[in-house]
mmCIF file of C-alpha atoms in Angstrom:
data_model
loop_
_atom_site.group_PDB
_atom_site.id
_atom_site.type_symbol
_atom_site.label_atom_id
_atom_site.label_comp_id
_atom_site.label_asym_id
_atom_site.label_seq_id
_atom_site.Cartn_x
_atom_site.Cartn_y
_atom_site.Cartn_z
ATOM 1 C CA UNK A 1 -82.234 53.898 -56.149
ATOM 2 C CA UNK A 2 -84.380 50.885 -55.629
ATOM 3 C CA UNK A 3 -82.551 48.939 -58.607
ATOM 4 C CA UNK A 4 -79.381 49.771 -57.393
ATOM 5 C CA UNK A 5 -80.331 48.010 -54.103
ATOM 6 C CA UNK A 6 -81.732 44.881 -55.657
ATOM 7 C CA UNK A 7 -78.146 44.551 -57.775
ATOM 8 C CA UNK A 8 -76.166 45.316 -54.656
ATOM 9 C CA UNK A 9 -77.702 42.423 -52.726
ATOM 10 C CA UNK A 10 -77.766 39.932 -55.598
ATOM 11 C CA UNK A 11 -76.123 36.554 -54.202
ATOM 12 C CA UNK A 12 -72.705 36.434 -56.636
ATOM 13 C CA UNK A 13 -73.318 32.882 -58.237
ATOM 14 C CA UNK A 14 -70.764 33.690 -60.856
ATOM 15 C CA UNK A 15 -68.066 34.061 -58.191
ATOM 16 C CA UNK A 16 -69.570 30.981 -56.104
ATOM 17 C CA UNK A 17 -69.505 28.811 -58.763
ATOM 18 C CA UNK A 18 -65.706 29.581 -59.913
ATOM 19 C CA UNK A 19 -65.022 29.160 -56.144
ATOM 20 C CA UNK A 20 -66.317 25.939 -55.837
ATOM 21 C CA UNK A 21 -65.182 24.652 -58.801
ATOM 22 C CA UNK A 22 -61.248 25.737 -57.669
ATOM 23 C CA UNK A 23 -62.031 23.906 -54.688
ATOM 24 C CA UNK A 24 -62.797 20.808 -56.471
ATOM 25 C CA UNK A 25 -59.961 21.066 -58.589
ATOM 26 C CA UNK A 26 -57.766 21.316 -55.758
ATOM 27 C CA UNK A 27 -59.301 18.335 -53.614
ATOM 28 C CA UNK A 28 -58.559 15.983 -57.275
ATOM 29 C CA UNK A 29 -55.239 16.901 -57.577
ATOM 30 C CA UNK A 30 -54.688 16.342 -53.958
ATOM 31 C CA UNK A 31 -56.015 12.995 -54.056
ATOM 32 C CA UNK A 32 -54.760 12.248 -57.063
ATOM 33 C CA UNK A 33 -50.914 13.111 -56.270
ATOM 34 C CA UNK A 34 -51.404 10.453 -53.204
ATOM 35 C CA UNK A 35 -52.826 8.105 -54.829
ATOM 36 C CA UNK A 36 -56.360 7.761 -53.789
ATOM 37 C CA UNK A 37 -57.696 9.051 -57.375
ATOM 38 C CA UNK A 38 -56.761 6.708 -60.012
ATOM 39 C CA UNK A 39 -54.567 8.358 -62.404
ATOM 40 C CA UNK A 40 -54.683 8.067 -66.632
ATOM 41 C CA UNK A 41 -52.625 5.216 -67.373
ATOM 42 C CA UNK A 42 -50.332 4.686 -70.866
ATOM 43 C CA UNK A 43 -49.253 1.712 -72.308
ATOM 44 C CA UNK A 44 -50.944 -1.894 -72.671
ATOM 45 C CA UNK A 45 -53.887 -2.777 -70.407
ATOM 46 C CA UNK A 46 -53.219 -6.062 -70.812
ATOM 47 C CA UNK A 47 -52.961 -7.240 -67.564
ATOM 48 C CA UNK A 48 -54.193 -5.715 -64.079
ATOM 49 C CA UNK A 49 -50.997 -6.542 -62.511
ATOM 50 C CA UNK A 50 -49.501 -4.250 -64.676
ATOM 51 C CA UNK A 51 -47.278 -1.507 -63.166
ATOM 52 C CA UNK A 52 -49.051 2.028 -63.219
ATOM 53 C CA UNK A 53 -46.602 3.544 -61.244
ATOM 54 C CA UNK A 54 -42.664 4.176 -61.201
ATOM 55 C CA UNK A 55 -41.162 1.617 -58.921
ATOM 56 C CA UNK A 56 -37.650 1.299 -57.064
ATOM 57 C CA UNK A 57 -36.417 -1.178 -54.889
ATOM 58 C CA UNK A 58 -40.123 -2.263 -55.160
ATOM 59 C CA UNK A 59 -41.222 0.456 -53.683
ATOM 60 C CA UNK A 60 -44.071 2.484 -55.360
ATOM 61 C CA UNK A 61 -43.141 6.285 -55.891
ATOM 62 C CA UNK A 62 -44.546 8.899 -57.810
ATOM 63 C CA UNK A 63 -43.853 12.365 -57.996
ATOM 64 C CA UNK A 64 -46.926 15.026 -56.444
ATOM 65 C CA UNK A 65 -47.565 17.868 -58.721
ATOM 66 C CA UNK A 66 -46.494 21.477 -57.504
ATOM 67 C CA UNK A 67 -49.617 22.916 -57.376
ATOM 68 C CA UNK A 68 -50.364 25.393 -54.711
ATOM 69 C CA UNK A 69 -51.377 24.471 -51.248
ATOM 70 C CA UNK A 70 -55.111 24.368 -50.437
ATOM 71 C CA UNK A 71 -56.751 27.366 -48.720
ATOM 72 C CA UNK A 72 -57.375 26.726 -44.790
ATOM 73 C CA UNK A 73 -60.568 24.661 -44.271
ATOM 74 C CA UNK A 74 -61.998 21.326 -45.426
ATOM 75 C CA UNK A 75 -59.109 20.593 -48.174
ATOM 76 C CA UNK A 76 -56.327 21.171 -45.458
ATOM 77 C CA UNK A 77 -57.837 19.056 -43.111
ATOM 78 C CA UNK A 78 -58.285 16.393 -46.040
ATOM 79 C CA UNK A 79 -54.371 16.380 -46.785
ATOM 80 C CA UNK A 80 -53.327 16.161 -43.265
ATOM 81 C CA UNK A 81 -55.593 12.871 -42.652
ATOM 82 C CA UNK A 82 -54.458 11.846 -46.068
ATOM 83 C CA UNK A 83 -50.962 12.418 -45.121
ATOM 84 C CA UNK A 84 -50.869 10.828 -42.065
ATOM 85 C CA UNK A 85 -52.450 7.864 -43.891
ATOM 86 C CA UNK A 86 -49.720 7.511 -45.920
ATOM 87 C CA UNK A 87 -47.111 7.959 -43.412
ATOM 88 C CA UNK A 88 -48.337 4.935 -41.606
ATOM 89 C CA UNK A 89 -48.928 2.892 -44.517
ATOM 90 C CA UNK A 90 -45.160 3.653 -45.669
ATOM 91 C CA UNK A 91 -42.288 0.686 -46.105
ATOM 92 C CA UNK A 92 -40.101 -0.090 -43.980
ATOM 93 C CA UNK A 93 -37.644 0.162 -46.948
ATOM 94 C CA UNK A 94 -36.320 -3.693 -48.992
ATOM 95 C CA UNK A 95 -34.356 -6.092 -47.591
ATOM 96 C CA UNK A 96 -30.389 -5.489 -49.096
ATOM 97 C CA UNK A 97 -28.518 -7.087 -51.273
ATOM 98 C CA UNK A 98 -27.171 -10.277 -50.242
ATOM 99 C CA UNK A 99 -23.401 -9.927 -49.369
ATOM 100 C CA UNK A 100 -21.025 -11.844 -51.814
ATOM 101 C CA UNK A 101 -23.691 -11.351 -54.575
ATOM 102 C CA UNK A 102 -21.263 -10.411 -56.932
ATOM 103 C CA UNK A 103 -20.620 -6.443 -58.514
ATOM 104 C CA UNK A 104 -21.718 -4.128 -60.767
ATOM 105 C CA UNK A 105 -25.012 -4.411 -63.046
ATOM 106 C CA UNK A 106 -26.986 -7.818 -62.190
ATOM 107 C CA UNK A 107 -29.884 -10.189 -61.248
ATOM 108 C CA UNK A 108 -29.501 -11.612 -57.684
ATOM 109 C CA UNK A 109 -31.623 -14.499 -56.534
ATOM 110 C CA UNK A 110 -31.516 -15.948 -53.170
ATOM 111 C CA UNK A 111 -33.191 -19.138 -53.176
ATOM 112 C CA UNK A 112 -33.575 -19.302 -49.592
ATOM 113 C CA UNK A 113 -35.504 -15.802 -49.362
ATOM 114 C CA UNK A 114 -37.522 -16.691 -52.528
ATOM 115 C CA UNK A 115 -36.447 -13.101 -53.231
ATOM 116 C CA UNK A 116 -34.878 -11.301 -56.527
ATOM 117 C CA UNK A 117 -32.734 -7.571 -56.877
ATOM 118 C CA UNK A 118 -32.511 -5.700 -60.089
ATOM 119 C CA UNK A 119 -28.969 -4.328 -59.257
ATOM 120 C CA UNK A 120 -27.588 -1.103 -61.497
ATOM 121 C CA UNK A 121 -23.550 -0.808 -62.256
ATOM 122 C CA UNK A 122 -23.751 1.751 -58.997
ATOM 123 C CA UNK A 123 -25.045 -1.221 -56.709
ATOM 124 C CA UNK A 124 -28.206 0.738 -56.380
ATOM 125 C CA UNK A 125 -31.236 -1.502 -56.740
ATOM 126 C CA UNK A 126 -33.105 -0.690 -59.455
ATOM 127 C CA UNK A 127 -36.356 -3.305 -58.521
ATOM 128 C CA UNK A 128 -36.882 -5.971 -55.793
ATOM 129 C CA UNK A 129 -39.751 -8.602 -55.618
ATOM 130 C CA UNK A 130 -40.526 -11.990 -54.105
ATOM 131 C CA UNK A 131 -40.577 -14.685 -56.645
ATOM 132 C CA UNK A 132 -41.463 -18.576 -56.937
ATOM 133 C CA UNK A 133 -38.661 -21.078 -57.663
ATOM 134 C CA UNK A 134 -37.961 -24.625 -58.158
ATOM 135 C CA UNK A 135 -39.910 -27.068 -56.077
ATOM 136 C CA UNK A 136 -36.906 -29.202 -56.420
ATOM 137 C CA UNK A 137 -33.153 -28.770 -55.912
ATOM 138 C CA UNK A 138 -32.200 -27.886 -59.193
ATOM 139 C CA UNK A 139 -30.456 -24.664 -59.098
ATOM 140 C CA UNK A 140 -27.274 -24.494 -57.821
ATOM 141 C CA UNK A 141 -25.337 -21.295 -56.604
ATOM 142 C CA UNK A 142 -23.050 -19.308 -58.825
ATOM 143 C CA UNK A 143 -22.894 -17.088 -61.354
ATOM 144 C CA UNK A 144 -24.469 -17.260 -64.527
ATOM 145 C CA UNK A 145 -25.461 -15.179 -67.747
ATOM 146 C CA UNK A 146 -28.785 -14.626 -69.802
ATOM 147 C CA UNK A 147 -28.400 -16.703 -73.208
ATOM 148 C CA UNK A 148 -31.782 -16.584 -74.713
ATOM 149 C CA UNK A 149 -35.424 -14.933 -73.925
ATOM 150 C CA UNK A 150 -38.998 -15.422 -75.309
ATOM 151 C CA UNK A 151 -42.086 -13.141 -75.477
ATOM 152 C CA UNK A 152 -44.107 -16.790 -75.272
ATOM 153 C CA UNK A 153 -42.828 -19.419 -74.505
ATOM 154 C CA UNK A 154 -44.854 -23.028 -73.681
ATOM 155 C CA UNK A 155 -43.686 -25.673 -70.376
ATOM 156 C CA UNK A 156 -42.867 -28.914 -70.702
ATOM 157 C CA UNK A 157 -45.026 -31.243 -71.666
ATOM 158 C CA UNK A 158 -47.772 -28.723 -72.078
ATOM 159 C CA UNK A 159 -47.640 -27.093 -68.068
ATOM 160 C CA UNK A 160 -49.052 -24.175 -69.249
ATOM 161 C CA UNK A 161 -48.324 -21.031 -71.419
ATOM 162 C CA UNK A 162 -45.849 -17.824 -69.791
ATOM 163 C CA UNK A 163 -44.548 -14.629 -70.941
ATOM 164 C CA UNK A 164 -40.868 -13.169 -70.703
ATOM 165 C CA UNK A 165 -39.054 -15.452 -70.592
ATOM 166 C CA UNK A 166 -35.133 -14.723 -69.651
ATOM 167 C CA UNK A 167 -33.135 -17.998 -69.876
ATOM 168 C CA UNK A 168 -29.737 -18.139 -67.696
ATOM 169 C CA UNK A 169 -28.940 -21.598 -67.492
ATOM 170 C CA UNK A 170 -30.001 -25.604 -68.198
ATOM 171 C CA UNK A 171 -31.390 -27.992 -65.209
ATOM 172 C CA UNK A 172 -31.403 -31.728 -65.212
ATOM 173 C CA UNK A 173 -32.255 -33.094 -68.358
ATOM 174 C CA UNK A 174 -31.401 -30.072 -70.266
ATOM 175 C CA UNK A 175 -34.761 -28.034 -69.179
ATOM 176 C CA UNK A 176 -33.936 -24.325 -69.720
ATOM 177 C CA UNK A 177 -34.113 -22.795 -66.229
ATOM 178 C CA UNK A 178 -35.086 -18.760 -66.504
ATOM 179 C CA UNK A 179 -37.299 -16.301 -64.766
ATOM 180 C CA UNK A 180 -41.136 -15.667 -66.387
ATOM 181 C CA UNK A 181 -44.285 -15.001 -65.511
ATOM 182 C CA UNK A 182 -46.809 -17.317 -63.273
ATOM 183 C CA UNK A 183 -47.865 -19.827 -66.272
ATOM 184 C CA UNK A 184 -51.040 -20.257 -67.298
ATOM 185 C CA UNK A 185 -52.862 -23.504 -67.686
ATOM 186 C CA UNK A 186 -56.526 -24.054 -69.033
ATOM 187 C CA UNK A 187 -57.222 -20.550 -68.821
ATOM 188 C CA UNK A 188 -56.753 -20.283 -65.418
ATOM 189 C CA UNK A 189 -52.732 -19.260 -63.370
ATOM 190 C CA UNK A 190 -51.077 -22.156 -61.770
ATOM 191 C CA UNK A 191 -50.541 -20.482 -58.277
ATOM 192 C CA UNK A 192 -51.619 -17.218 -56.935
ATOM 193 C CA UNK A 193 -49.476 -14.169 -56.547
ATOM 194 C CA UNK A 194 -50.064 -14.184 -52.933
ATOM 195 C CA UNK A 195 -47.965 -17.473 -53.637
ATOM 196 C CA UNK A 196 -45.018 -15.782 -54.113
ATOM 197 C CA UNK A 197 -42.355 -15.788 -51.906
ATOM 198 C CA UNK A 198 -42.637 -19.690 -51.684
ATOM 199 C CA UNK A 199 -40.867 -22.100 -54.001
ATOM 200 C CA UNK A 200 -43.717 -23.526 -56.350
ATOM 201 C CA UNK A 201 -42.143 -24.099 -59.484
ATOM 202 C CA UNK A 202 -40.892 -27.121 -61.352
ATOM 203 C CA UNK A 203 -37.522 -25.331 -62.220
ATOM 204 C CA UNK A 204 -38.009 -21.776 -63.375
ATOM 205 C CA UNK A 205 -38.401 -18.748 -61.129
ATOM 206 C CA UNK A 206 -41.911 -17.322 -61.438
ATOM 207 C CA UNK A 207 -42.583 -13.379 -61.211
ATOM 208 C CA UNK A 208 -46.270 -11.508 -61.257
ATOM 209 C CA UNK A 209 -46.677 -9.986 -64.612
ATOM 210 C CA UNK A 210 -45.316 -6.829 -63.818
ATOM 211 C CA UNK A 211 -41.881 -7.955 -62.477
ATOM 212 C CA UNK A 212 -41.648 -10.402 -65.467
ATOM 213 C CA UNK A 213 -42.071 -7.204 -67.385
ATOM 214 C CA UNK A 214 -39.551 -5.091 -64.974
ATOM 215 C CA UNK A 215 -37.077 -8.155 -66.056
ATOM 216 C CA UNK A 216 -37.748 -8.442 -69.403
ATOM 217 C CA UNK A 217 -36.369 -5.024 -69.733
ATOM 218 C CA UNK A 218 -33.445 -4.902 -67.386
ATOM 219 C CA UNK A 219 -31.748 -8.428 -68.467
ATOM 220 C CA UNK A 220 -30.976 -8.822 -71.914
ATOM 221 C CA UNK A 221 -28.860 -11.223 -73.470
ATOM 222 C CA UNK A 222 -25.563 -11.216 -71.928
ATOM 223 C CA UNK A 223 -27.019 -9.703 -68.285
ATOM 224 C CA UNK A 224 -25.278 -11.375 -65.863
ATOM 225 C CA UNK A 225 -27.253 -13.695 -62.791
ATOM 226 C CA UNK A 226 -25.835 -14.334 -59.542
ATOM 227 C CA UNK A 227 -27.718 -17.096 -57.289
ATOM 228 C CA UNK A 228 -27.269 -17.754 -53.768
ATOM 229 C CA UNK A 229 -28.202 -20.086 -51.239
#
């Protein structure tokens, strides 16, 4: 009788233990389906900039898991702060298109916004992102179409090294004019990408790395490229 007491009253550690590690299960896939958790990335490391999560209209999205809701308690009041964290923190949504931008699949850029659209044949924008052009008045509006692009490429007289290059038309002089990445010179980038937005360029249109990449893959040869004032 007295053994069957000690058993009965035996704290269940086995059960605990499961318990608490569902919990913690639950409270990682919560944080990780908003973000907070970094998640396992795939792909090339390369570059820090580098996208880690689906993006339209330059807006980051990703998709939560369906797992099951958290038991009432601490994880439920976690999510709702978490929620409302995100709520706040949430876009306003991309500026448009710019009207008389042309139709169908294209690049827009509008030199005046320092601002470029990835538009699909549905006019639905696949990307947008602020950008660094021309310095100068080289580029003048119209309608143009990608001729040539380059993993590497090198500026003139030795400004620096880029990546992804997508050539679309010829400045003064000749100079290939194109979007790429912010150049690199000595090592070191020749602006910031809190620069971007503000014309800093000597012709081209400069990107962060992971709209050059977003680029590189929506604008092959033949893609056209409207510009506008």
């Amino acid at each position: 009788m007295s053994r069957h007491r000690a058993a009965a009253s035996r704290p269940l550690y086995g059960r605990m233990a499961v318990l608490g590690t569902s919990a913690s299960v639950t409270a990682i896939a919560v944080l990780g389906s908003l973000g907070v958790l970094p998640s396992v990335a795939t792909g090339s490391s390369e570059d820090e900039d580098t996208d880690r999560v689906t993006t339209v209209a330059g807006v980051p999205t990703s998709t939560p898991s369906a797992a099951a809701p958290p038991e009432p308690g601490v994880e439920q009041e976690l999510v709702q702060e978490l929620d409302a964290v995100v709520e706040q923190a949430a876009p306003s949504g991309p500026p448009p298109v710019p009207a008389g931008s042309g139709e169908g699949r294209r690049v827009v850029f509008d030199q005046s916004d320092q601002r470029v659209w990835l538009v699909r044949d549905d006019e639905t924008v696949a990307r947008t992102y602020l950008v660094s052009g021309s310095l100068t008045d080289n580029l003048r509006p119209g309608t143009f179409e990608v001729f040539s692009r380059s993993a590497h490429a090198t500026g003139i007289e030795d400004s620096g090294t880029m990546r992804y290059f997508v050539r679309f038309t010829h400045g003064t002089g000749g100079s290939a004019i194109g979007f790429h990445d912010i150049p690199v010179d000595d090592g070191a980038q020749v602006q910031t990408t809190a620069q971007l937005g503000t014309p800093q360029s000597h012709g081209c249109i400069r990107q962060a790395r992971k709209d050059a990449l977003a680029m590189w893959g929506f604008a092959p040869v033949g893609t056209r490229v409207d510009v506008v004032a």
